[in-house]
Coordinates of N, CA and C and ligand atoms in Angstrom, one line a residue:
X1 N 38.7 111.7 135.5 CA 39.4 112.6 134.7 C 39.9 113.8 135.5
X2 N 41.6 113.5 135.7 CA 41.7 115.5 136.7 C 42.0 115.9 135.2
X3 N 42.0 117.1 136.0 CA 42.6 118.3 135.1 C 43.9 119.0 135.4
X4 N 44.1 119.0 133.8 CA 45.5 119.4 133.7 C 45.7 119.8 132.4
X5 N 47.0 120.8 131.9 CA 47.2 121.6 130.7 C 48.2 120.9 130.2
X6 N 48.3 120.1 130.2 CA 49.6 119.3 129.2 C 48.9 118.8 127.7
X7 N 49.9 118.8 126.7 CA 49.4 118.4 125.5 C 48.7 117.2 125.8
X8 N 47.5 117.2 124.9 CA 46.7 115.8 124.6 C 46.1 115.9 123.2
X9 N 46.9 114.3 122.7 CA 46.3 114.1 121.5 C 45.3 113.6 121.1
X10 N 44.0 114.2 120.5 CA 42.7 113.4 120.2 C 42.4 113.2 119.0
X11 N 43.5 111.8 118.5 CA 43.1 111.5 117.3 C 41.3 111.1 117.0
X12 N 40.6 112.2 115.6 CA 39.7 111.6 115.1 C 39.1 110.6 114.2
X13 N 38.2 109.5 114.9 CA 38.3 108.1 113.6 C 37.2 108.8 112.9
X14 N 37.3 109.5 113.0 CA 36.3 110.2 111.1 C 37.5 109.7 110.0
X15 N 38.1 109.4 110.5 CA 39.7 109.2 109.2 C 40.0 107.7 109.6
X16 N 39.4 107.3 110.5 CA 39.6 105.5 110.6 C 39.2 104.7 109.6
X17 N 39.6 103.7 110.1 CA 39.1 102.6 108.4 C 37.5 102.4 109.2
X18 N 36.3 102.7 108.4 CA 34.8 102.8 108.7 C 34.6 101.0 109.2
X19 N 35.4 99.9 108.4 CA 35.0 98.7 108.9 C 35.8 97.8 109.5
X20 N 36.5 98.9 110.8 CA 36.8 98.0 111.7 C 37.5 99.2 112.4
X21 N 36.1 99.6 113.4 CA 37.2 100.6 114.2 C 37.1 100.3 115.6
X22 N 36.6 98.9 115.8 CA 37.1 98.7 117.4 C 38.9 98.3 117.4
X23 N 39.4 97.8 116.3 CA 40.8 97.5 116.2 C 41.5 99.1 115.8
X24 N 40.5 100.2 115.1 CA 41.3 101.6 114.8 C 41.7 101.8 116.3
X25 N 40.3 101.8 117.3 CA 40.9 102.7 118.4 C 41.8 102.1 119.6
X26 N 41.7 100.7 118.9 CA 42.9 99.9 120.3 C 44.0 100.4 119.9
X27 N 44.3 100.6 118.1 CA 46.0 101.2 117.8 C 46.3 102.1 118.4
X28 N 45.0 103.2 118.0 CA 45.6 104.6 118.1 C 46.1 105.1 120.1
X29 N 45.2 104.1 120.2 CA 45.1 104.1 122.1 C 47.1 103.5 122.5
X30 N 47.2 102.6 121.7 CA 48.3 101.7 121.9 C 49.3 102.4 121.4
X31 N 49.1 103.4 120.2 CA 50.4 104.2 120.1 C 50.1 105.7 120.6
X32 N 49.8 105.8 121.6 CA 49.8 107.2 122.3 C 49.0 108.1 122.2
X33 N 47.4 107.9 122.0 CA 46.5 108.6 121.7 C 45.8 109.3 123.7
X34 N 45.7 110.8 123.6 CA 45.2 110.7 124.9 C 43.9 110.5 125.1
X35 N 43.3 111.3 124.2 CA 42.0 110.9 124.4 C 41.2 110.1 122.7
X36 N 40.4 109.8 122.2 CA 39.7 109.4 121.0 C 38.1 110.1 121.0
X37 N 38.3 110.8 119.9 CA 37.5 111.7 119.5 C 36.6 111.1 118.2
X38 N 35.3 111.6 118.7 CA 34.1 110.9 117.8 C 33.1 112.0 117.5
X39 N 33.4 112.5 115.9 CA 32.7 113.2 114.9 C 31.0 113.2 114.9
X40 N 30.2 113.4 115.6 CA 28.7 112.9 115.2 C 28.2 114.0 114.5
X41 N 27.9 113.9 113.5 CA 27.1 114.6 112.3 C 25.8 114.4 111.9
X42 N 24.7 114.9 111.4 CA 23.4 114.9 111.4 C 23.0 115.2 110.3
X43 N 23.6 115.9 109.6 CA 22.8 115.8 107.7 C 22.3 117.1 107.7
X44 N 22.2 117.9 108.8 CA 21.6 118.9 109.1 C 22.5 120.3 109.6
X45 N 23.0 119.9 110.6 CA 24.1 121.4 111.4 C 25.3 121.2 110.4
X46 N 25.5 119.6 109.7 CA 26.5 120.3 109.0 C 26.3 119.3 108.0
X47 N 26.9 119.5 106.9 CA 26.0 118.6 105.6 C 27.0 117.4 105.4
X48 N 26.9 116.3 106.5 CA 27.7 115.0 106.8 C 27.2 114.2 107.5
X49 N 26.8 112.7 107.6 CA 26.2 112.0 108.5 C 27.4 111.0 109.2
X50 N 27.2 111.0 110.2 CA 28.2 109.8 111.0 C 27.4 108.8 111.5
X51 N 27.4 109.3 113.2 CA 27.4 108.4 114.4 C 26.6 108.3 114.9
X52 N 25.3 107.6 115.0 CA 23.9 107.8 116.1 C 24.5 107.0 117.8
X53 N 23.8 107.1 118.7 CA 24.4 106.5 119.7 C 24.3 105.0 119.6
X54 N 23.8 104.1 118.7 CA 24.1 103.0 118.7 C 25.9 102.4 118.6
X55 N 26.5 103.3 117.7 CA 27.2 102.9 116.8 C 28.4 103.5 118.3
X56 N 28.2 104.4 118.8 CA 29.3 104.9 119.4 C 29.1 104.2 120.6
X57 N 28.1 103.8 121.1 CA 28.1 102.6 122.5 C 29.1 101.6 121.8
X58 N 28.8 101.2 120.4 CA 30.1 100.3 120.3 C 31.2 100.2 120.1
X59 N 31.7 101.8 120.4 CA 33.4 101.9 120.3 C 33.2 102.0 121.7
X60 N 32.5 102.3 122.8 CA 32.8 102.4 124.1 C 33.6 101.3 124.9
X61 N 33.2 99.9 124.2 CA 34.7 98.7 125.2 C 35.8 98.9 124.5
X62 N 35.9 99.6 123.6 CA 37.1 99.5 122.9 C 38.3 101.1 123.3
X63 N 37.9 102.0 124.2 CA 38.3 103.2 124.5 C 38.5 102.9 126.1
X64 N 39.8 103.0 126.1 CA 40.3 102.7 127.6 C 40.8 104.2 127.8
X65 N 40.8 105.3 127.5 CA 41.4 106.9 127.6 C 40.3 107.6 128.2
X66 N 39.7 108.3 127.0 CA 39.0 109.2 127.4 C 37.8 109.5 125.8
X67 N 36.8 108.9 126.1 CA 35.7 109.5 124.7 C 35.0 110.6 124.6
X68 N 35.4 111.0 123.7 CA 35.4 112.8 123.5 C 34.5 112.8 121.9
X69 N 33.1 113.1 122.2 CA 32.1 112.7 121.6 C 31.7 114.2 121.3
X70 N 32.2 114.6 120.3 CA 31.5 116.3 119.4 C 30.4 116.0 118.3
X71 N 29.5 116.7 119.2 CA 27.9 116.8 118.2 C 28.4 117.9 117.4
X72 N 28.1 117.5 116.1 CA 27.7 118.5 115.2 C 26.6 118.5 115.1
X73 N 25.1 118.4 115.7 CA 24.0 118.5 115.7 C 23.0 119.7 116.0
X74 N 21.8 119.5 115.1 CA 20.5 120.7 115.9 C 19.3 120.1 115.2
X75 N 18.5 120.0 116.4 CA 19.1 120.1 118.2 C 19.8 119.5 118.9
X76 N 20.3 119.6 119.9 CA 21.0 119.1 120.8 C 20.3 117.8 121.9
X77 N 19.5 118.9 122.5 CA 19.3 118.6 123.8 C 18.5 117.1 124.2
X78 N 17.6 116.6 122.9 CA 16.8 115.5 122.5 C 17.6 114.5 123.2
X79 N 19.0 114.4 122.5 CA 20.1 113.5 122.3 C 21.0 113.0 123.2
X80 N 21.2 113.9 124.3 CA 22.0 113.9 125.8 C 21.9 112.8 126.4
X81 N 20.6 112.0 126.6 CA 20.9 110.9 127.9 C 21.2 109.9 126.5
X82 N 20.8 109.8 125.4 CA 21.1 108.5 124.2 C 23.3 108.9 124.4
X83 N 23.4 110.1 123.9 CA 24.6 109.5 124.2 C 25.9 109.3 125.5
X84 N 24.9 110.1 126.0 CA 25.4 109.4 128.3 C 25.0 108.0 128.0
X85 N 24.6 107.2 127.5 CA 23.9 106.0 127.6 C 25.0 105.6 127.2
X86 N 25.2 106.0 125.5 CA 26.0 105.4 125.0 C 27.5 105.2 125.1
X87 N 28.2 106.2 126.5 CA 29.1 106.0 127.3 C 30.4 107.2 127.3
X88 N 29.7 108.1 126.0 CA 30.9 109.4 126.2 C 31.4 109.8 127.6
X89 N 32.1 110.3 127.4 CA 32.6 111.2 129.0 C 32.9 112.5 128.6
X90 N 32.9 113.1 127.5 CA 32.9 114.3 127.6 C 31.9 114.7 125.6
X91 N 31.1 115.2 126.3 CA 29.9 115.3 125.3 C 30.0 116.7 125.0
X92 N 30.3 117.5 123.5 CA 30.7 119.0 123.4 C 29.1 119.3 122.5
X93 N 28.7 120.2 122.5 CA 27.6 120.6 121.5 C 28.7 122.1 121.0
X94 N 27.9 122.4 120.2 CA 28.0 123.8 119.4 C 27.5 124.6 119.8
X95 N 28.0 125.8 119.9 CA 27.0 127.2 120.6 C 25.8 127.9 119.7
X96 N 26.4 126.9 117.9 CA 25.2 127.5 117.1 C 24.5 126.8 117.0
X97 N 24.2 125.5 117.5 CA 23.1 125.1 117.7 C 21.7 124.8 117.9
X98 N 21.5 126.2 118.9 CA 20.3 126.2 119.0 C 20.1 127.9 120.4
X99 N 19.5 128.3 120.3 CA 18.9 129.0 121.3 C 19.5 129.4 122.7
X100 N 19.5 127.9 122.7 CA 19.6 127.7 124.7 C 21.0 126.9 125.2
X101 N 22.2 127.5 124.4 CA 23.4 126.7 125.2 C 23.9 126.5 126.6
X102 N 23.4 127.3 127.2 CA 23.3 127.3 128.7 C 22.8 126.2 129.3
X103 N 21.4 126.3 128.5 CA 20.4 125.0 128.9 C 21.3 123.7 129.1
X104 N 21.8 123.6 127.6 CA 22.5 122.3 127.1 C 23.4 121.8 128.0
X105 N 24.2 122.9 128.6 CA 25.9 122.3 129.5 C 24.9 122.2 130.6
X106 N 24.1 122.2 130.8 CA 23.6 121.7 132.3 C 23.3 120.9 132.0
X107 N 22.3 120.2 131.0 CA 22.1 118.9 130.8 C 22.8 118.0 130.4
X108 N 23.9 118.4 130.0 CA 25.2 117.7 129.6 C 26.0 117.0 131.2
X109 N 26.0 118.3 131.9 CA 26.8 118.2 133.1 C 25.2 117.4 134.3
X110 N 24.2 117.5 133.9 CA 23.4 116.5 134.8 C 23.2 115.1 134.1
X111 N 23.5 114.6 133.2 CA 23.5 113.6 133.0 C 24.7 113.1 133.3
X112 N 25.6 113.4 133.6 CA 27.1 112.5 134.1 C 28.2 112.9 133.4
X113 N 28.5 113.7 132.4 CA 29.3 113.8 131.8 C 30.4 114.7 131.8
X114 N 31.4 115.1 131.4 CA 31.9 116.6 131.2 C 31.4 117.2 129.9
X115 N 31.2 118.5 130.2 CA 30.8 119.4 129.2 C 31.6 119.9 127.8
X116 N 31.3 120.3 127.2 CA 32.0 120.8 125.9 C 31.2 121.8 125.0
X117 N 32.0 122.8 124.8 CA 31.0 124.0 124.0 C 31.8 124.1 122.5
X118 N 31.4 124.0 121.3 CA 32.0 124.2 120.3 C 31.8 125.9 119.3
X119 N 32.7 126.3 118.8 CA 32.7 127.6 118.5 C 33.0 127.3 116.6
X120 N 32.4 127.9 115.6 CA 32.7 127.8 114.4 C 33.4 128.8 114.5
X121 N 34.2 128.5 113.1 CA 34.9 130.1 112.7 C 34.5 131.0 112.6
X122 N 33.6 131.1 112.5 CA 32.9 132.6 112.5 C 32.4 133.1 113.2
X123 N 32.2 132.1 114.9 CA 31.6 132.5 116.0 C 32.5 133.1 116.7
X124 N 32.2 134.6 117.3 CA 33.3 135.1 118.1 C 33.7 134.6 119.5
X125 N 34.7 134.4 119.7 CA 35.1 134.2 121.6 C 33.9 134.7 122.4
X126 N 34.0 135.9 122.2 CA 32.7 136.4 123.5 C 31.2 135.5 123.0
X127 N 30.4 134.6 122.4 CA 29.6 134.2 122.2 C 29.4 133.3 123.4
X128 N 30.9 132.2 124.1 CA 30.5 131.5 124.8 C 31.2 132.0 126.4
X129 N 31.2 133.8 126.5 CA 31.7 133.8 127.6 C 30.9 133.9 128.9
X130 N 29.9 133.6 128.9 CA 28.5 134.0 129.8 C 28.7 131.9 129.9
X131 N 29.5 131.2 129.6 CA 29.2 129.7 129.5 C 30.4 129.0 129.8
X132 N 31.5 129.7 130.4 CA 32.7 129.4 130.9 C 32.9 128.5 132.2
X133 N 31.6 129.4 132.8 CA 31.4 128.2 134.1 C 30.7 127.2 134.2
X134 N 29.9 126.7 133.2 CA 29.1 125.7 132.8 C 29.8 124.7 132.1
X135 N 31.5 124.8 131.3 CA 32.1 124.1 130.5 C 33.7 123.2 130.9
X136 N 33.9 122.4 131.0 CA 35.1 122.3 130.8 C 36.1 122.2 129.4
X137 N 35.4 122.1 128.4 CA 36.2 121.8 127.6 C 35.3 123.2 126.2
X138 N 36.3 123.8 125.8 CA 35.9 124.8 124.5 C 36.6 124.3 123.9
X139 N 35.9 124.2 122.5 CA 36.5 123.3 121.3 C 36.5 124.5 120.0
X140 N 37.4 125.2 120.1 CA 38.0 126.3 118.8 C 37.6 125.5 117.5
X141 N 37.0 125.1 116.3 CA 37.0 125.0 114.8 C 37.6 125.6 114.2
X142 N 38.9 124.9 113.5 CA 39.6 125.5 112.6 C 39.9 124.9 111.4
X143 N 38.2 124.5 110.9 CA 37.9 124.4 109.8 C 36.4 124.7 110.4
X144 N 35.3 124.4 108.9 CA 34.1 124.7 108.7 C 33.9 123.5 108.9
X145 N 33.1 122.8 110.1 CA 32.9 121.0 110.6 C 32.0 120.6 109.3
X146 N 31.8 119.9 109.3 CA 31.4 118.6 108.7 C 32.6 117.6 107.6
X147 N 33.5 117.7 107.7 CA 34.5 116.9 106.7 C 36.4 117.0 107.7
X148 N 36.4 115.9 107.8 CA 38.0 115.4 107.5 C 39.0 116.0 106.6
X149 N 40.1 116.6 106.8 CA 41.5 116.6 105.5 C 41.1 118.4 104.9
X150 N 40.1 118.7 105.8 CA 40.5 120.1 105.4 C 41.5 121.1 105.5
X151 N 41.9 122.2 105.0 CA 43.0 123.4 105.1 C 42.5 123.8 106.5
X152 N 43.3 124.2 107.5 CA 43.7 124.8 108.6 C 43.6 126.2 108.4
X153 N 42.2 127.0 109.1 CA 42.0 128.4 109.3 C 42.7 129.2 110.3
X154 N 43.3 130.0 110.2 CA 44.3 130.4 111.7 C 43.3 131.2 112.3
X155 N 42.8 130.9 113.5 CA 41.7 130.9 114.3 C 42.8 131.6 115.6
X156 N 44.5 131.9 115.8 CA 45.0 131.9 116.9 C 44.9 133.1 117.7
X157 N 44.1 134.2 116.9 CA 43.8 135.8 117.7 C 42.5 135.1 118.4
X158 N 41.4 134.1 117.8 CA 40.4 133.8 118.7 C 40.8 132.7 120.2
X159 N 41.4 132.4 119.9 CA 42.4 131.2 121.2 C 42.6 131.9 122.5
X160 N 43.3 132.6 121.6 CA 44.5 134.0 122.7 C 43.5 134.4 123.6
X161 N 42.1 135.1 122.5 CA 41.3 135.7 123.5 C 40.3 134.9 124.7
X162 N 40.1 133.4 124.4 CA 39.7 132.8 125.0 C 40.8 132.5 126.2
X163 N 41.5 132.1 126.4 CA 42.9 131.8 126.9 C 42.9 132.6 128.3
X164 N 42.8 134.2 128.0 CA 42.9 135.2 128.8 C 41.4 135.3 129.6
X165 N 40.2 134.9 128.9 CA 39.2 134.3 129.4 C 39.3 133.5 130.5
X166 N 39.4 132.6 129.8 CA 39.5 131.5 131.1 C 40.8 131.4 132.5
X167 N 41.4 132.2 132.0 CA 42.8 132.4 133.0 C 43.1 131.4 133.9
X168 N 42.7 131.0 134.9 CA 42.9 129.9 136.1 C 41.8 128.6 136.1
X169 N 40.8 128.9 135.6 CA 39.4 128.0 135.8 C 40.4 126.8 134.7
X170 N 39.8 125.7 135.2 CA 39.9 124.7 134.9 C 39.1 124.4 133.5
X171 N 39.1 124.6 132.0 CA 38.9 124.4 131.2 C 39.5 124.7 129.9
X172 N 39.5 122.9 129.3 CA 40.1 122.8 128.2 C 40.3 123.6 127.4
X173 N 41.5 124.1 126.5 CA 40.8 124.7 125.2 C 41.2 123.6 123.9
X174 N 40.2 123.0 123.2 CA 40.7 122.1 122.1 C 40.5 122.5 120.8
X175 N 41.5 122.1 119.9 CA 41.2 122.6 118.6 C 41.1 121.8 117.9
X176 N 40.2 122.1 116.7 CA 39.6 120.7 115.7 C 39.7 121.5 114.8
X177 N 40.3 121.0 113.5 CA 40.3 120.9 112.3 C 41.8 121.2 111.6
X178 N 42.2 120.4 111.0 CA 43.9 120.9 110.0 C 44.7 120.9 111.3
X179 N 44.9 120.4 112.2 CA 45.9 120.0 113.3 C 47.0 119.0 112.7
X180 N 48.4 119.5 112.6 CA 49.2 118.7 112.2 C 50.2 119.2 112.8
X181 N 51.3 119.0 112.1 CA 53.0 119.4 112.5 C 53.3 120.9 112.5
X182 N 52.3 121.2 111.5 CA 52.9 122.6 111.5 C 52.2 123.6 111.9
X183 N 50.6 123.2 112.2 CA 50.0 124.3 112.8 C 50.0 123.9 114.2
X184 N 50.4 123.1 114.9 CA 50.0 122.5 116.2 C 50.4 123.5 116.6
X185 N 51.9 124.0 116.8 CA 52.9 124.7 117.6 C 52.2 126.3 117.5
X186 N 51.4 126.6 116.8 CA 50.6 127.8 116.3 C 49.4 127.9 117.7
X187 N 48.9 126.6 117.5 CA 48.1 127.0 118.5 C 48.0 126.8 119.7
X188 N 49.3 126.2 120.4 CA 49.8 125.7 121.3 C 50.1 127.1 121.9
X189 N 51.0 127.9 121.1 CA 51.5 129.2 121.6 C 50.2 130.0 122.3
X190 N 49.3 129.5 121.5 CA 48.2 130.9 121.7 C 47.4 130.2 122.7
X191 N 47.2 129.1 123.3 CA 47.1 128.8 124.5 C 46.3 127.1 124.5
X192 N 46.1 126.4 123.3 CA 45.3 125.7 122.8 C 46.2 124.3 123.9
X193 N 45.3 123.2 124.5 CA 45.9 122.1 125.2 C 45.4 120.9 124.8
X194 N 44.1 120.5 123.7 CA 44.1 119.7 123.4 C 43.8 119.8 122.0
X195 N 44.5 118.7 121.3 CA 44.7 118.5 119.5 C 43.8 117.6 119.3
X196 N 42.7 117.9 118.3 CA 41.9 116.8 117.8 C 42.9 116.7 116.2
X197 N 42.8 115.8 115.5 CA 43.7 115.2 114.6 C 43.3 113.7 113.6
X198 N 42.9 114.3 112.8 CA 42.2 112.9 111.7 C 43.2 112.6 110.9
X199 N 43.6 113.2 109.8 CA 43.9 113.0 108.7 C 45.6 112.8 109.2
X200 N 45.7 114.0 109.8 CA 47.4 113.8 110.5 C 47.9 112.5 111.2
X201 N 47.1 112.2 111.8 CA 47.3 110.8 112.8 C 46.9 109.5 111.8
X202 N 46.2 109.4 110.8 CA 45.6 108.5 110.3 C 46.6 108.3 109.0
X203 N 47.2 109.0 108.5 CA 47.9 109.4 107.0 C 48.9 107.9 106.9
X204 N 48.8 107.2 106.1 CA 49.7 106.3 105.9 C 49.9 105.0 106.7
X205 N 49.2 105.0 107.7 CA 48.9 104.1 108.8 C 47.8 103.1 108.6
X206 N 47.5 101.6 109.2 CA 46.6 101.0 109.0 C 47.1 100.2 110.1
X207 N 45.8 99.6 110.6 CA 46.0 98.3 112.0 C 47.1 97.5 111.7
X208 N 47.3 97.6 110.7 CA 48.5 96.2 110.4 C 49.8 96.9 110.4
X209 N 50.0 98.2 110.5 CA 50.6 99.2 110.4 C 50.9 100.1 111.6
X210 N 50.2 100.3 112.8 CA 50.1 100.7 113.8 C 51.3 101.9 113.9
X211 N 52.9 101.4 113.8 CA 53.8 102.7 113.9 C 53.6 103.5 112.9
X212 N 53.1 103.6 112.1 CA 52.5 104.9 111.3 C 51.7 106.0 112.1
X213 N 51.2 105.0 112.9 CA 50.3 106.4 113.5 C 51.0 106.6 114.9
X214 N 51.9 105.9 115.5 CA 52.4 106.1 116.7 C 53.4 107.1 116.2
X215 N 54.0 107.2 115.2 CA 55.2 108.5 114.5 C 54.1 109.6 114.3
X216 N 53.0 109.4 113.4 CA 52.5 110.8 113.6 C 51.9 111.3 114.8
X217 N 51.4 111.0 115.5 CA 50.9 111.1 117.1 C 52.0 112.1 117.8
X218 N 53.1 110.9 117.2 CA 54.5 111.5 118.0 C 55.1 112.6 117.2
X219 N 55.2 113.2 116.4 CA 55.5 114.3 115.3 C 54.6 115.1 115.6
X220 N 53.2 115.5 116.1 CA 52.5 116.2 116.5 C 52.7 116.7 117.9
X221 N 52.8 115.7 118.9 CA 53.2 116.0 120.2 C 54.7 116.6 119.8
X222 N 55.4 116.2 119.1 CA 56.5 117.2 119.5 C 56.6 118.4 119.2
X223 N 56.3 118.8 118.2 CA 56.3 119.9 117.6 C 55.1 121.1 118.5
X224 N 54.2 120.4 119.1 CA 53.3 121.2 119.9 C 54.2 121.5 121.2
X225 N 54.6 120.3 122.0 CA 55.4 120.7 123.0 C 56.4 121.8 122.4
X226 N 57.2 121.8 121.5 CA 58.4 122.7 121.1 C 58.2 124.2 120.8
X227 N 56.3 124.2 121.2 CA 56.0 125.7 121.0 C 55.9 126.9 121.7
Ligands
DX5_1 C1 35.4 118.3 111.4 C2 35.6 117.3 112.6 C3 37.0 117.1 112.9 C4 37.8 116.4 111.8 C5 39.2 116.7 111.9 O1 34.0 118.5 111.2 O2 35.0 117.9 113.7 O3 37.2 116.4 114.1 O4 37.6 115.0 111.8 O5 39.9 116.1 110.8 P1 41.2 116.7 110.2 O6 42.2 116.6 111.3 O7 41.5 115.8 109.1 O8 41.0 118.2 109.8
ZN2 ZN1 35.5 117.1 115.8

């Protein structure tokens, strides 16, 4: 994986059809998805259950991009080599998840993987700036995680400030939650480079259907690029 700031879209199969998503992520891959992003939820950090690493080792032959695996979990750190196992390449935790996020991106970053720090809405920018060098990927929340198809929080004063943060260093900034047509270009401006995207990429589309989601993919990318 190099690095680079160009739009990337990471459609999430939290919005896939649940019984059959080794065929969801071959579409979304085949109509222009850059990376594929996988929701893990615990019943606990946020009140939704997903993905244990059984289940996400078996979208792993099916992800030829990049798997972009966000814990909504606490604790974290139990869980790291189960899902290095289970073949993420970029594993994000939460900064409210526990005590020791420092701890975490090292053991993220020593088991093989790229790092990811996640911020809720209510967590300020400065929370994870002592953790900039330990990360490549900060994931802005712009919704409250645990659910799909929610309203879009304008989170773009917290972006900005992260943005100017990171200045030259090599790390992502991604936003997750209410990413569509019309907020993309919102947080594109404010410095945002990767789109996670459920409900927007998934809307009206089905495997048998595939250009549905290569138009929205593509309606997203553009409007972000036009920002
Ligand atoms: C929310 C998840 C998101 C969610 C995005 O807890 O982390 O990835 O699936 O879905 P939309 O794009 O529908 O807001
Ligand atoms: Zn997510």
């Amino acid at each position: 994986m190099s690095f680079d700031r160009s739009i990337k879209i990471a459609p999430s199969i939290l919005s896939a059809d649940f019984a059959n998503f080794g065929a969801e992520i071959r579409a979304i891959e085949a109509q222009g998805a850059d990376w594929v992003h996988v929701d893990v939820m615990d019943g606990h950090f946020v009140p939704n259950l997903t993905f244990g690493p059984p289940a996400v080792k078996a979208f792993r032959p099916h992800v030829k991009t990049v798997m972009d695996v966000h814990l909504m979990i606490a604790p974290v750190d139990a869980y790291i080599d189960a899902y290095a196992d289970a073949g993420a390449d970029i594993l994000t935790a939460h900064v409210e998840a526990g005590p020791h996020p420092h701890r975490t991106l090292q053991a993220i970053r020593g088991a093989g993987m790229k790092a990811g720090i996640a911020l809720n809405p209510g967590t300020p920018a400065q929370a994870v700036a002592h953790l900039l060098d330990l990360a490549d990927v900060v994931c802005v929340m712009t919704v409250n995680p645990g659910f799909g198809g929610q309203s879009f929080i304008d989170m773009t004063a917290k972006i900005a400030e992260l943005r100017a943060m990171i200045g030259d260093s090599p790390v992502h900034i991604q936003i997750d939650g209410g990413v569509d047509p019309v907020t993309a270009p919102k947080v594109v401006a404010a410095g945002a480079d990767v789109l996670v995207a459920g409900s927007a990429v998934f809307r009206g589309g089905s495997v048998d259907k595939p250009g549905v989601y290569g138009g929205n993919i593509a309606a997203i990318r553009a409007a972000a690029t036009a920002a």
